[in-house]
Amino acid sequence: MNFVKTILCLLPAGMLLIGCKDEGTKALPPAPSSVAQTLTWLQGRTLTVQKAGFYGALTVNNNTTINWIDTTDKAEPLVKETVRELGNWNLRLGTDSSIVVNSKGDSYKGYYKVDDQPQEGETPGIRLRVTYPDPTFSFGGSEPMEVTYTYLVKGIDAKEMLLELPREINRQKLLALMEVR
């Protein structure tokens, strides 16, 4: 009888282990070492969104997990729409601080800079600041206002950059893993 109880107790644990297959976790890009390294890395590249996600609740070995958004799952409509928009968003960075932002089928010319000087309310770190005339800030037929969007650079490697976007969904900061094209 104890044997049957043991089997019944171990069966759910075994099913859990089998059901939680490891899909191979890919390491995230390491944090950039300096503003100069980040600026050099960015120059002349085109970055597109590979995937988007939110910070996870777990921190292991000083690394916060990221919950990548799976739109095939039961994601909220707002989350699905955001991921769809990000899929059409890219940054084409020049070697002279010029940038072309492609978003929602339109292109906007502007400029970028990289710094590590947090403004009021910003957390410390290296930032990519992108400035361009944004038509969503055009009132009464006037010219679009110039707007600066700030992206916290969380990681860089040979082919990818992890950015914390200036956007939240349900009070969760949105992250984008950008790949070089």
Tab-separated table of N, CA and C in Angstrom:
chain	number	residue	atom	x	y	z
A	1	MET	N	0.822	-1.198	0.000
A	1	MET	CA	0.000	0.000	0.000
A	1	MET	C	0.866	1.262	0.000
A	2	ASN	N	1.989	1.239	0.747
A	2	ASN	CA	2.893	2.386	0.751
A	2	ASN	C	3.491	2.620	-0.629
A	3	PHE	N	3.711	1.523	-1.346
A	3	PHE	CA	4.254	1.633	-2.693
A	3	PHE	C	3.289	2.401	-3.601
A	4	VAL	N	2.004	2.120	-3.498
A	4	VAL	CA	0.987	2.793	-4.307
A	4	VAL	C	0.922	4.274	-3.939
A	5	LYS	N	0.990	4.597	-2.635
A	5	LYS	CA	0.966	5.992	-2.195
A	5	LYS	C	2.191	6.735	-2.723
A	6	THR	N	3.335	6.077	-2.695
A	6	THR	CA	4.560	6.696	-3.200
A	6	THR	C	4.432	7.000	-4.688
A	7	ILE	N	3.916	6.039	-5.438
A	7	ILE	CA	3.728	6.235	-6.879
A	7	ILE	C	2.756	7.383	-7.132
A	8	LEU	N	1.654	7.420	-6.387
A	8	LEU	CA	0.661	8.474	-6.571
A	8	LEU	C	1.220	9.851	-6.212
A	9	CYS	N	2.119	9.904	-5.250
A	9	CYS	CA	2.738	11.176	-4.872
A	9	CYS	C	3.776	11.622	-5.903
A	10	LEU	N	4.517	10.684	-6.465
A	10	LEU	CA	5.568	11.022	-7.423
A	10	LEU	C	5.044	11.261	-8.834
A	11	LEU	N	3.891	10.721	-9.154
A	11	LEU	CA	3.334	10.848	-10.492
A	11	LEU	C	3.126	12.314	-10.913
A	12	PRO	N	2.500	13.166	-10.080
A	12	PRO	CA	2.339	14.570	-10.493
A	12	PRO	C	3.685	15.276	-10.695
A	13	ALA	N	4.659	14.979	-9.845
A	13	ALA	CA	5.976	15.607	-10.002
A	13	ALA	C	6.624	15.175	-11.311
A	14	GLY	N	6.508	13.911	-11.645
A	14	GLY	CA	7.065	13.406	-12.904
A	14	GLY	C	6.387	14.029	-14.106
A	15	MET	N	5.072	14.169	-14.042
A	15	MET	CA	4.337	14.786	-15.148
A	15	MET	C	4.735	16.251	-15.304
A	16	LEU	N	4.957	16.922	-14.184
A	16	LEU	CA	5.376	18.313	-14.222
A	16	LEU	C	6.741	18.448	-14.881
A	17	LEU	N	7.667	17.579	-14.513
A	17	LEU	CA	9.004	17.631	-15.100
A	17	LEU	C	8.981	17.330	-16.592
A	18	ILE	N	8.186	16.384	-17.005
A	18	ILE	CA	8.089	16.035	-18.424
A	18	ILE	C	7.407	17.165	-19.192
A	19	GLY	N	6.392	17.771	-18.596
A	19	GLY	CA	5.643	18.837	-19.262
A	19	GLY	C	6.419	20.130	-19.391
A	20	CYS	N	7.388	20.355	-18.528
A	20	CYS	CA	8.175	21.586	-18.570
A	20	CYS	C	9.460	21.344	-19.337
A	21	LYS	N	9.350	21.212	-20.630
A	21	LYS	CA	10.537	20.940	-21.425
A	21	LYS	C	11.386	22.196	-21.528
A	22	ASP	N	12.669	22.013	-21.626
A	22	ASP	CA	13.604	23.121	-21.763
A	22	ASP	C	13.762	23.425	-23.240
A	23	GLU	N	13.343	24.631	-23.640
A	23	GLU	CA	13.434	25.008	-25.041
A	23	GLU	C	14.765	25.667	-25.349
A	24	GLY	N	15.702	25.579	-24.443
A	24	GLY	CA	17.007	26.171	-24.688
A	24	GLY	C	16.973	27.668	-24.446
A	25	THR	N	17.438	28.087	-23.306
A	25	THR	CA	17.427	29.502	-23.005
A	25	THR	C	18.668	30.142	-23.607
A	26	LYS	N	18.450	31.184	-24.339
A	26	LYS	CA	19.529	31.901	-24.989
A	26	LYS	C	19.964	33.026	-24.066
A	27	ALA	N	21.264	33.183	-23.908
A	27	ALA	CA	21.778	34.231	-23.038
A	27	ALA	C	21.468	35.602	-23.631
A	28	LEU	N	21.139	36.533	-22.763
A	28	LEU	CA	20.880	37.901	-23.191
A	28	LEU	C	22.203	38.626	-23.393
A	29	PRO	N	22.207	39.675	-24.206
A	29	PRO	CA	23.438	40.436	-24.389
A	29	PRO	C	23.879	41.065	-23.067
A	30	PRO	N	25.190	41.118	-22.812
A	30	PRO	CA	25.685	41.722	-21.568
A	30	PRO	C	25.529	43.243	-21.585
A	31	ALA	N	25.511	43.830	-20.406
A	31	ALA	CA	25.380	45.283	-20.278
A	31	ALA	C	26.554	45.969	-20.975
A	32	PRO	N	26.303	47.116	-21.612
A	32	PRO	CA	27.400	47.824	-22.275
A	32	PRO	C	28.389	48.359	-21.247
A	33	SER	N	29.659	48.436	-21.643
A	33	SER	CA	30.690	48.864	-20.697
A	33	SER	C	30.869	50.374	-20.661
A	34	SER	N	30.504	51.069	-21.745
A	34	SER	CA	30.703	52.518	-21.768
A	34	SER	C	29.827	53.169	-22.830
A	35	VAL	N	29.729	54.487	-22.733
A	35	VAL	CA	29.011	55.262	-23.740
A	35	VAL	C	29.727	55.129	-25.082
A	36	ALA	N	31.059	55.211	-25.066
A	36	ALA	CA	31.845	55.119	-26.301
A	36	ALA	C	31.620	53.780	-27.000
A	37	GLN	N	31.622	52.681	-26.236
A	37	GLN	CA	31.388	51.361	-26.823
A	37	GLN	C	30.001	51.309	-27.461
A	38	THR	N	29.004	51.835	-26.773
A	38	THR	CA	27.629	51.816	-27.272
A	38	THR	C	27.501	52.653	-28.541
A	39	LEU	N	28.074	53.847	-28.529
A	39	LEU	CA	28.008	54.730	-29.690
A	39	LEU	C	28.697	54.103	-30.898
A	40	THR	N	29.869	53.545	-30.700
A	40	THR	CA	30.599	52.880	-31.788
A	40	THR	C	29.791	51.711	-32.331
A	41	TRP	N	29.182	50.942	-31.436
A	41	TRP	CA	28.395	49.777	-31.848
A	41	TRP	C	27.196	50.201	-32.695
A	42	LEU	N	26.545	51.296	-32.339
A	42	LEU	CA	25.322	51.733	-33.012
A	42	LEU	C	25.549	52.293	-34.412
A	43	GLN	N	26.660	52.955	-34.623
A	43	GLN	CA	26.879	53.714	-35.855
A	43	GLN	C	26.782	52.847	-37.107
A	44	GLY	N	25.920	53.293	-38.020
A	44	GLY	CA	25.772	52.634	-39.309
A	44	GLY	C	24.936	51.365	-39.304
A	45	ARG	N	24.240	51.082	-38.226
A	45	ARG	CA	23.455	49.844	-38.140
A	45	ARG	C	21.963	50.104	-38.325
A	46	THR	N	21.270	49.066	-38.751
A	46	THR	CA	19.813	49.071	-38.790
A	46	THR	C	19.339	48.020	-37.799
A	47	LEU	N	18.487	48.431	-36.871
A	47	LEU	CA	18.003	47.542	-35.817
A	47	LEU	C	16.511	47.295	-35.984
A	48	THR	N	16.121	46.038	-35.911
A	48	THR	CA	14.709	45.663	-35.959
A	48	THR	C	14.371	44.850	-34.717
A	49	VAL	N	13.110	44.846	-34.351
A	49	VAL	CA	12.675	44.129	-33.154
A	49	VAL	C	12.597	42.634	-33.451
A	50	GLN	N	13.344	41.869	-32.675
A	50	GLN	CA	13.302	40.406	-32.776
A	50	GLN	C	12.162	39.869	-31.917
A	51	LYS	N	12.078	40.371	-30.673
A	51	LYS	CA	10.986	39.988	-29.782
A	51	LYS	C	10.849	41.025	-28.681
A	52	ALA	N	9.687	41.037	-28.048
A	52	ALA	CA	9.387	41.987	-26.983
A	52	ALA	C	8.981	41.221	-25.734
A	53	GLY	N	9.176	41.862	-24.590
A	53	GLY	CA	8.820	41.199	-23.342
A	53	GLY	C	8.776	42.160	-22.175
A	54	PHE	N	8.582	41.577	-20.998
A	54	PHE	CA	8.518	42.322	-19.747
A	54	PHE	C	9.518	41.719	-18.770
A	55	TYR	N	9.929	42.513	-17.785
A	55	TYR	CA	10.774	41.972	-16.728
A	55	TYR	C	10.002	40.894	-15.983
A	56	GLY	N	10.676	39.801	-15.659
A	56	GLY	CA	10.070	38.744	-14.872
A	56	GLY	C	10.189	39.049	-13.390
A	57	ALA	N	9.580	38.222	-12.587
A	57	ALA	CA	9.588	38.420	-11.138
A	57	ALA	C	10.834	37.834	-10.485
A	58	LEU	N	11.551	36.962	-11.192
A	58	LEU	CA	12.698	36.279	-10.602
A	58	LEU	C	14.015	36.948	-10.964
A	59	THR	N	14.926	36.966	-9.988
A	59	THR	CA	16.294	37.400	-10.227
A	59	THR	C	17.206	36.286	-9.759
A	60	VAL	N	18.023	35.756	-10.681
A	60	VAL	CA	18.940	34.668	-10.370
A	60	VAL	C	20.346	35.122	-10.720
A	61	ASN	N	21.268	35.012	-9.760
A	61	ASN	CA	22.660	35.439	-9.964
A	61	ASN	C	22.739	36.868	-10.499
A	62	ASN	N	21.966	37.752	-9.911
A	62	ASN	CA	21.918	39.165	-10.294
A	62	ASN	C	21.365	39.408	-11.697
A	63	ASN	N	20.743	38.412	-12.305
A	63	ASN	CA	20.133	38.551	-13.624
A	63	ASN	C	18.624	38.445	-13.495
A	64	THR	N	17.942	39.505	-13.892
A	64	THR	CA	16.485	39.495	-13.869
A	64	THR	C	15.982	38.747	-15.096
A	65	THR	N	15.017	37.893	-14.890
A	65	THR	CA	14.463	37.144	-16.016
A	65	THR	C	13.574	38.058	-16.859
A	66	ILE	N	13.377	37.660	-18.101
A	66	ILE	CA	12.495	38.394	-18.999
A	66	ILE	C	11.436	37.430	-19.499
A	67	ASN	N	10.200	37.848	-19.402
A	67	ASN	CA	9.084	37.056	-19.923
A	67	ASN	C	8.775	37.568	-21.324
A	68	TRP	N	9.184	36.800	-22.330
A	68	TRP	CA	8.956	37.202	-23.714
A	68	TRP	C	7.484	37.024	-24.054
A	69	ILE	N	6.952	37.944	-24.825
A	69	ILE	CA	5.533	37.934	-25.176
A	69	ILE	C	5.297	36.945	-26.310
A	70	ASP	N	4.345	36.060	-26.095
A	70	ASP	CA	3.939	35.091	-27.109
A	70	ASP	C	2.518	35.446	-27.515
A	71	THR	N	2.359	36.041	-28.694
A	71	THR	CA	1.026	36.487	-29.112
A	71	THR	C	0.134	35.333	-29.542
A	72	THR	N	0.701	34.136	-29.702
A	72	THR	CA	-0.151	32.982	-29.994
A	72	THR	C	-0.836	32.506	-28.723
A	73	ASP	N	-0.305	32.952	-27.583
A	73	ASP	CA	-0.893	32.622	-26.292
A	73	ASP	C	-2.102	33.538	-26.077
A	74	LYS	N	-2.676	33.483	-24.906
A	74	LYS	CA	-3.860	34.283	-24.587
A	74	LYS	C	-3.467	35.698	-24.173
A	75	ALA	N	-2.755	36.411	-25.032
A	75	ALA	CA	-2.332	37.773	-24.728
A	75	ALA	C	-3.514	38.732	-24.865
A	76	GLU	N	-3.476	39.797	-24.066
A	76	GLU	CA	-4.512	40.826	-24.127
A	76	GLU	C	-4.444	41.530	-25.483
A	77	PRO	N	-5.558	42.084	-25.954
A	77	PRO	CA	-5.547	42.794	-27.241
A	77	PRO	C	-4.522	43.936	-27.290
A	78	LEU	N	-4.366	44.682	-26.187
A	78	LEU	CA	-3.399	45.779	-26.153
A	78	LEU	C	-1.976	45.253	-26.342
A	79	VAL	N	-1.667	44.134	-25.708
A	79	VAL	CA	-0.337	43.531	-25.830
A	79	VAL	C	-0.119	43.051	-27.261
A	80	LYS	N	-1.108	42.393	-27.837
A	80	LYS	CA	-0.993	41.912	-29.222
A	80	LYS	C	-0.776	43.074	-30.187
A	81	GLU	N	-1.524	44.152	-29.997
A	81	GLU	CA	-1.389	45.323	-30.870
A	81	GLU	C	-0.004	45.952	-30.724
A	82	THR	N	0.489	46.046	-29.503
A	82	THR	CA	1.815	46.612	-29.265
A	82	THR	C	2.890	45.782	-29.945
A	83	VAL	N	2.822	44.474	-29.816
A	83	VAL	CA	3.808	43.591	-30.453
A	83	VAL	C	3.711	43.706	-31.972
A	84	ARG	N	2.509	43.823	-32.498
A	84	ARG	CA	2.335	43.988	-33.945
A	84	ARG	C	2.987	45.289	-34.417
A	85	GLU	N	2.774	46.372	-33.663
A	85	GLU	CA	3.385	47.662	-34.010
A	85	GLU	C	4.906	47.591	-33.933
A	86	LEU	N	5.419	46.935	-32.902
A	86	LEU	CA	6.871	46.817	-32.759
A	86	LEU	C	7.489	46.010	-33.894
A	87	GLY	N	6.741	45.071	-34.437
A	87	GLY	CA	7.250	44.277	-35.551
A	87	GLY	C	7.512	45.115	-36.786
A	88	ASN	N	6.864	46.271	-36.890
A	88	ASN	CA	7.053	47.179	-38.028
A	88	ASN	C	7.932	48.370	-37.673
A	89	TRP	N	8.582	48.337	-36.534
A	89	TRP	CA	9.389	49.456	-36.044
A	89	TRP	C	10.857	49.115	-36.205
A	90	ASN	N	11.636	50.027	-36.782
A	90	ASN	CA	13.077	49.816	-36.820
A	90	ASN	C	13.802	51.149	-36.793
A	91	LEU	N	15.075	51.067	-36.463
A	91	LEU	CA	15.934	52.242	-36.364
A	91	LEU	C	17.088	52.069	-37.341
A	92	ARG	N	17.280	53.050	-38.219
A	92	ARG	CA	18.410	53.031	-39.149
A	92	ARG	C	19.339	54.167	-38.725
A	93	LEU	N	20.442	53.814	-38.080
A	93	LEU	CA	21.346	54.791	-37.490
A	93	LEU	C	22.487	55.113	-38.443
A	94	GLY	N	22.753	56.403	-38.616
A	94	GLY	CA	23.864	56.832	-39.451
A	94	GLY	C	25.160	56.853	-38.661
A	95	THR	N	26.241	57.163	-39.346
A	95	THR	CA	27.541	57.250	-38.675
A	95	THR	C	27.781	58.648	-38.128
A	96	ASP	N	26.851	59.572	-38.388
A	96	ASP	CA	27.026	60.973	-38.002
A	96	ASP	C	25.946	61.462	-37.036
A	97	SER	N	25.335	60.604	-36.298
A	97	SER	CA	24.252	60.867	-35.336
A	97	SER	C	22.896	61.059	-36.013
A	98	SER	N	22.803	60.840	-37.318
A	98	SER	CA	21.499	60.898	-37.979
A	98	SER	C	20.789	59.562	-37.794
A	99	ILE	N	19.461	59.617	-37.841
A	99	ILE	CA	18.678	58.396	-37.680
A	99	ILE	C	17.411	58.497	-38.522
A	100	VAL	N	16.959	57.361	-39.001
A	100	VAL	CA	15.653	57.261	-39.644
A	100	VAL	C	14.861	56.245	-38.828
A	101	VAL	N	13.732	56.685	-38.295
A	101	VAL	CA	12.854	55.819	-37.516
A	101	VAL	C	11.710	55.393	-38.428
A	102	ASN	N	11.539	54.097	-38.605
A	102	ASN	CA	10.425	53.564	-39.392
A	102	ASN	C	9.397	53.006	-38.420
A	103	SER	N	8.186	53.559	-38.487
A	103	SER	CA	7.136	53.164	-37.563
A	103	SER	C	5.783	53.258	-38.256
A	104	LYS	N	5.012	52.196	-38.175
A	104	LYS	CA	3.655	52.157	-38.738
A	104	LYS	C	3.626	52.546	-40.216
A	105	GLY	N	4.642	52.124	-40.958
A	105	GLY	CA	4.683	52.381	-42.390
A	105	GLY	C	5.211	53.744	-42.795
A	106	ASP	N	5.570	54.587	-41.848
A	106	ASP	CA	6.115	55.911	-42.147
A	106	ASP	C	7.553	56.003	-41.668
A	107	SER	N	8.322	56.906	-42.299
A	107	SER	CA	9.721	57.130	-41.919
A	107	SER	C	9.884	58.551	-41.406
A	108	TYR	N	10.661	58.690	-40.342
A	108	TYR	CA	10.910	59.988	-39.733
A	108	TYR	C	12.411	60.179	-39.580
A	109	LYS	N	12.916	61.323	-40.081
A	109	LYS	CA	14.338	61.629	-39.964
A	109	LYS	C	14.572	62.440	-38.703
A	110	GLY	N	15.660	62.117	-38.021
A	110	GLY	CA	16.014	62.826	-36.810
A	110	GLY	C	17.473	62.617	-36.478
A	111	TYR	N	17.778	62.699	-35.200
A	111	TYR	CA	19.153	62.482	-34.749
A	111	TYR	C	19.129	61.711	-33.437
A	112	TYR	N	20.276	61.133	-33.092
A	112	TYR	CA	20.378	60.369	-31.856
A	112	TYR	C	21.650	60.742	-31.115
A	113	LYS	N	21.636	60.461	-29.826
A	113	LYS	CA	22.841	60.598	-29.015
A	113	LYS	C	22.813	59.513	-27.955
A	114	VAL	N	23.968	59.217	-27.420
A	114	VAL	CA	24.112	58.214	-26.368
A	114	VAL	C	24.748	58.906	-25.178
A	115	ASP	N	24.180	58.704	-23.989
A	115	ASP	CA	24.770	59.287	-22.786
A	115	ASP	C	24.493	58.404	-21.580
A	116	ASP	N	25.137	58.758	-20.488
A	116	ASP	CA	24.911	58.044	-19.225
A	116	ASP	C	24.561	59.032	-18.116
A	117	GLN	N	23.949	60.146	-18.503
A	117	GLN	CA	23.549	61.179	-17.556
A	117	GLN	C	22.039	61.112	-17.338
A	118	PRO	N	21.600	60.437	-16.273
A	118	PRO	CA	20.152	60.311	-16.064
A	118	PRO	C	19.506	61.662	-15.771
A	119	GLN	N	18.357	61.877	-16.377
A	119	GLN	CA	17.574	63.062	-16.069
A	119	GLN	C	16.699	62.739	-14.866
A	120	GLU	N	15.989	63.722	-14.374
A	120	GLU	CA	15.168	63.533	-13.181
A	120	GLU	C	14.198	62.368	-13.375
A	121	GLY	N	14.207	61.444	-12.434
A	121	GLY	CA	13.307	60.299	-12.460
A	121	GLY	C	13.818	59.107	-13.251
A	122	GLU	N	14.966	59.229	-13.908
A	122	GLU	CA	15.514	58.118	-14.686
A	122	GLU	C	16.476	57.294	-13.839
A	123	THR	N	16.484	55.994	-14.088
A	123	THR	CA	17.435	55.124	-13.404
A	123	THR	C	18.794	55.255	-14.082
A	124	PRO	N	19.876	55.049	-13.343
A	124	PRO	CA	21.208	55.143	-13.942
A	124	PRO	C	21.402	54.102	-15.044
A	125	GLY	N	22.213	54.453	-16.014
A	125	GLY	CA	22.526	53.539	-17.106
A	125	GLY	C	22.805	54.295	-18.390
A	126	ILE	N	23.205	53.559	-19.401
A	126	ILE	CA	23.495	54.143	-20.708
A	126	ILE	C	22.201	54.204	-21.506
A	127	ARG	N	21.978	55.366	-22.127
A	127	ARG	CA	20.730	55.598	-22.846
A	127	ARG	C	20.971	55.985	-24.295
A	128	LEU	N	20.053	55.533	-25.133
A	128	LEU	CA	19.968	55.981	-26.515
A	128	LEU	C	18.807	56.964	-26.552
A	129	ARG	N	19.104	58.216	-26.926
A	129	ARG	CA	18.062	59.249	-27.001
A	129	ARG	C	17.839	59.581	-28.479
A	130	VAL	N	16.617	59.372	-28.932
A	130	VAL	CA	16.259	59.563	-30.337
A	130	VAL	C	15.286	60.736	-30.436
A	131	THR	N	15.627	61.725	-31.261
A	131	THR	CA	14.812	62.925	-31.423
A	131	THR	C	14.391	63.066	-32.883
A	132	TYR	N	13.092	63.267	-33.090
A	132	TYR	CA	12.573	63.495	-34.448
A	132	TYR	C	11.204	64.158	-34.362
A	133	PRO	N	10.760	64.819	-35.459
A	133	PRO	CA	9.424	65.413	-35.474
A	133	PRO	C	8.369	64.303	-35.526
A	134	ASP	N	7.563	64.208	-34.486
A	134	ASP	CA	6.570	63.139	-34.390
A	134	ASP	C	5.188	63.693	-34.735
A	135	PRO	N	4.570	63.196	-35.824
A	135	PRO	CA	3.268	63.726	-36.235
A	135	PRO	C	2.142	63.485	-35.235
A	136	THR	N	2.328	62.558	-34.299
A	136	THR	CA	1.289	62.379	-33.277
A	136	THR	C	1.257	63.575	-32.327
A	137	PHE	N	2.297	64.424	-32.400
A	137	PHE	CA	2.342	65.646	-31.607
A	137	PHE	C	2.201	66.857	-32.527
A	138	SER	N	1.193	66.832	-33.373
A	138	SER	CA	0.875	67.921	-34.284
A	138	SER	C	-0.557	68.348	-33.975
A	139	PHE	N	-0.737	69.625	-33.683
A	139	PHE	CA	-2.046	70.097	-33.255
A	139	PHE	C	-2.559	71.186	-34.188
A	140	GLY	N	-3.793	71.030	-34.639
A	140	GLY	CA	-4.429	72.054	-35.466
A	140	GLY	C	-3.748	72.292	-36.798
A	141	GLY	N	-3.215	71.258	-37.408
A	141	GLY	CA	-2.582	71.406	-38.713
A	141	GLY	C	-1.189	71.998	-38.663
A	142	SER	N	-0.649	72.195	-37.463
A	142	SER	CA	0.696	72.758	-37.344
A	142	SER	C	1.754	71.695	-37.641
A	143	GLU	N	2.977	72.152	-37.762
A	143	GLU	CA	4.095	71.234	-37.988
A	143	GLU	C	4.234	70.300	-36.782
A	144	PRO	N	4.662	69.060	-37.015
A	144	PRO	CA	4.868	68.137	-35.895
A	144	PRO	C	5.931	68.665	-34.930
A	145	MET	N	5.702	68.431	-33.655
A	145	MET	CA	6.669	68.838	-32.639
A	145	MET	C	7.823	67.848	-32.604
A	146	GLU	N	8.998	68.357	-32.292
A	146	GLU	CA	10.166	67.502	-32.134
A	146	GLU	C	10.096	66.856	-30.750
A	147	VAL	N	10.195	65.535	-30.727
A	147	VAL	CA	10.058	64.772	-29.487
A	147	VAL	C	11.291	63.892	-29.313
A	148	THR	N	11.736	63.738	-28.070
A	148	THR	CA	12.860	62.851	-27.779
A	148	THR	C	12.351	61.638	-27.020
A	149	TYR	N	12.661	60.457	-27.547
A	149	TYR	CA	12.334	59.193	-26.892
A	149	TYR	C	13.627	58.613	-26.333
A	150	THR	N	13.560	58.148	-25.095
A	150	THR	CA	14.748	57.649	-24.415
A	150	THR	C	14.637	56.153	-24.182
A	151	TYR	N	15.663	55.426	-24.621
A	151	TYR	CA	15.717	53.965	-24.503
A	151	TYR	C	16.911	53.599	-23.627
A	152	LEU	N	16.668	52.868	-22.554
A	152	LEU	CA	17.742	52.410	-21.680
A	152	LEU	C	18.392	51.185	-22.317
A	153	VAL	N	19.698	51.260	-22.552
A	153	VAL	CA	20.429	50.163	-23.189
A	153	VAL	C	20.784	49.145	-22.105
A	154	LYS	N	20.131	47.996	-22.146
A	154	LYS	CA	20.335	46.964	-21.127
A	154	LYS	C	21.392	45.946	-21.526
A	155	GLY	N	21.670	45.816	-22.825
A	155	GLY	CA	22.665	44.841	-23.253
A	155	GLY	C	23.053	45.003	-24.710
A	156	ILE	N	24.301	44.604	-25.009
A	156	ILE	CA	24.822	44.649	-26.383
A	156	ILE	C	25.719	43.442	-26.592
A	157	ASP	N	25.568	42.786	-27.743
A	157	ASP	CA	26.566	41.800	-28.166
A	157	ASP	C	26.784	41.992	-29.665
A	158	ALA	N	27.414	41.054	-30.330
A	158	ALA	CA	27.788	41.229	-31.736
A	158	ALA	C	26.600	41.521	-32.645
A	159	LYS	N	25.465	40.910	-32.399
A	159	LYS	CA	24.327	41.021	-33.318
A	159	LYS	C	23.039	41.542	-32.694
A	160	GLU	N	23.022	41.801	-31.382
A	160	GLU	CA	21.770	42.177	-30.719
A	160	GLU	C	21.968	43.304	-29.716
A	161	MET	N	20.867	43.997	-29.461
A	161	MET	CA	20.830	45.028	-28.426
A	161	MET	C	19.511	44.877	-27.674
A	162	LEU	N	19.592	44.879	-26.350
A	162	LEU	CA	18.398	44.806	-25.515
A	162	LEU	C	18.088	46.209	-25.016
A	163	LEU	N	16.883	46.701	-25.350
A	163	LEU	CA	16.463	48.042	-24.968
A	163	LEU	C	15.250	47.991	-24.050
A	164	GLU	N	15.264	48.861	-23.034
A	164	GLU	CA	14.069	49.104	-22.236
A	164	GLU	C	13.374	50.288	-22.889
A	165	LEU	N	12.177	50.069	-23.387
A	165	LEU	CA	11.455	51.092	-24.133
A	165	LEU	C	10.768	52.079	-23.194
A	166	PRO	N	10.487	53.287	-23.682
A	166	PRO	CA	9.796	54.275	-22.851
A	166	PRO	C	8.286	54.042	-22.855
A	167	ARG	N	7.905	52.810	-22.647
A	167	ARG	CA	6.495	52.430	-22.709
A	167	ARG	C	6.222	51.353	-21.675
A	168	GLU	N	5.033	51.400	-21.100
A	168	GLU	CA	4.606	50.385	-20.142
A	168	GLU	C	3.238	49.865	-20.552
A	169	ILE	N	2.993	48.615	-20.213
A	169	ILE	CA	1.670	48.024	-20.376
A	169	ILE	C	1.317	47.418	-19.026
A	170	ASN	N	0.200	47.843	-18.475
A	170	ASN	CA	-0.228	47.379	-17.148
A	170	ASN	C	0.878	47.560	-16.110
A	171	ARG	N	1.526	48.716	-16.171
A	171	ARG	CA	2.603	49.090	-15.239
A	171	ARG	C	3.826	48.187	-15.330
A	172	GLN	N	3.993	47.513	-16.444
A	172	GLN	CA	5.177	46.689	-16.676
A	172	GLN	C	5.986	47.337	-17.788
A	173	LYS	N	7.285	47.535	-17.528
A	173	LYS	CA	8.154	48.140	-18.535
A	173	LYS	C	8.320	47.186	-19.707
A	174	LEU	N	8.239	47.741	-20.897
A	174	LEU	CA	8.346	46.957	-22.125
A	174	LEU	C	9.802	46.909	-22.578
A	175	LEU	N	10.266	45.729	-22.943
A	175	LEU	CA	11.631	45.518	-23.431
A	175	LEU	C	11.578	45.046	-24.877
A	176	ALA	N	12.616	45.379	-25.639
A	176	ALA	CA	12.715	44.899	-27.019
A	176	ALA	C	14.118	44.368	-27.257
A	177	LEU	N	14.199	43.159	-27.771
A	177	LEU	CA	15.472	42.598	-28.198
A	177	LEU	C	15.605	42.949	-29.672
A	178	MET	N	16.543	43.842	-29.972
A	178	MET	CA	16.745	44.333	-31.331
A	178	MET	C	17.854	43.521	-31.990
A	179	GLU	N	17.681	43.223	-33.280
A	179	GLU	CA	18.728	42.513	-34.007
A	179	GLU	C	19.220	43.381	-35.152
A	180	VAL	N	20.484	43.184	-35.511
A	180	VAL	CA	21.092	43.938	-36.599
A	180	VAL	C	20.639	43.349	-37.924
A	181	ARG	N	20.231	44.192	-38.831
A	181	ARG	CA	19.838	43.761	-40.188
A	181	ARG	C	20.808	44.316	-41.186
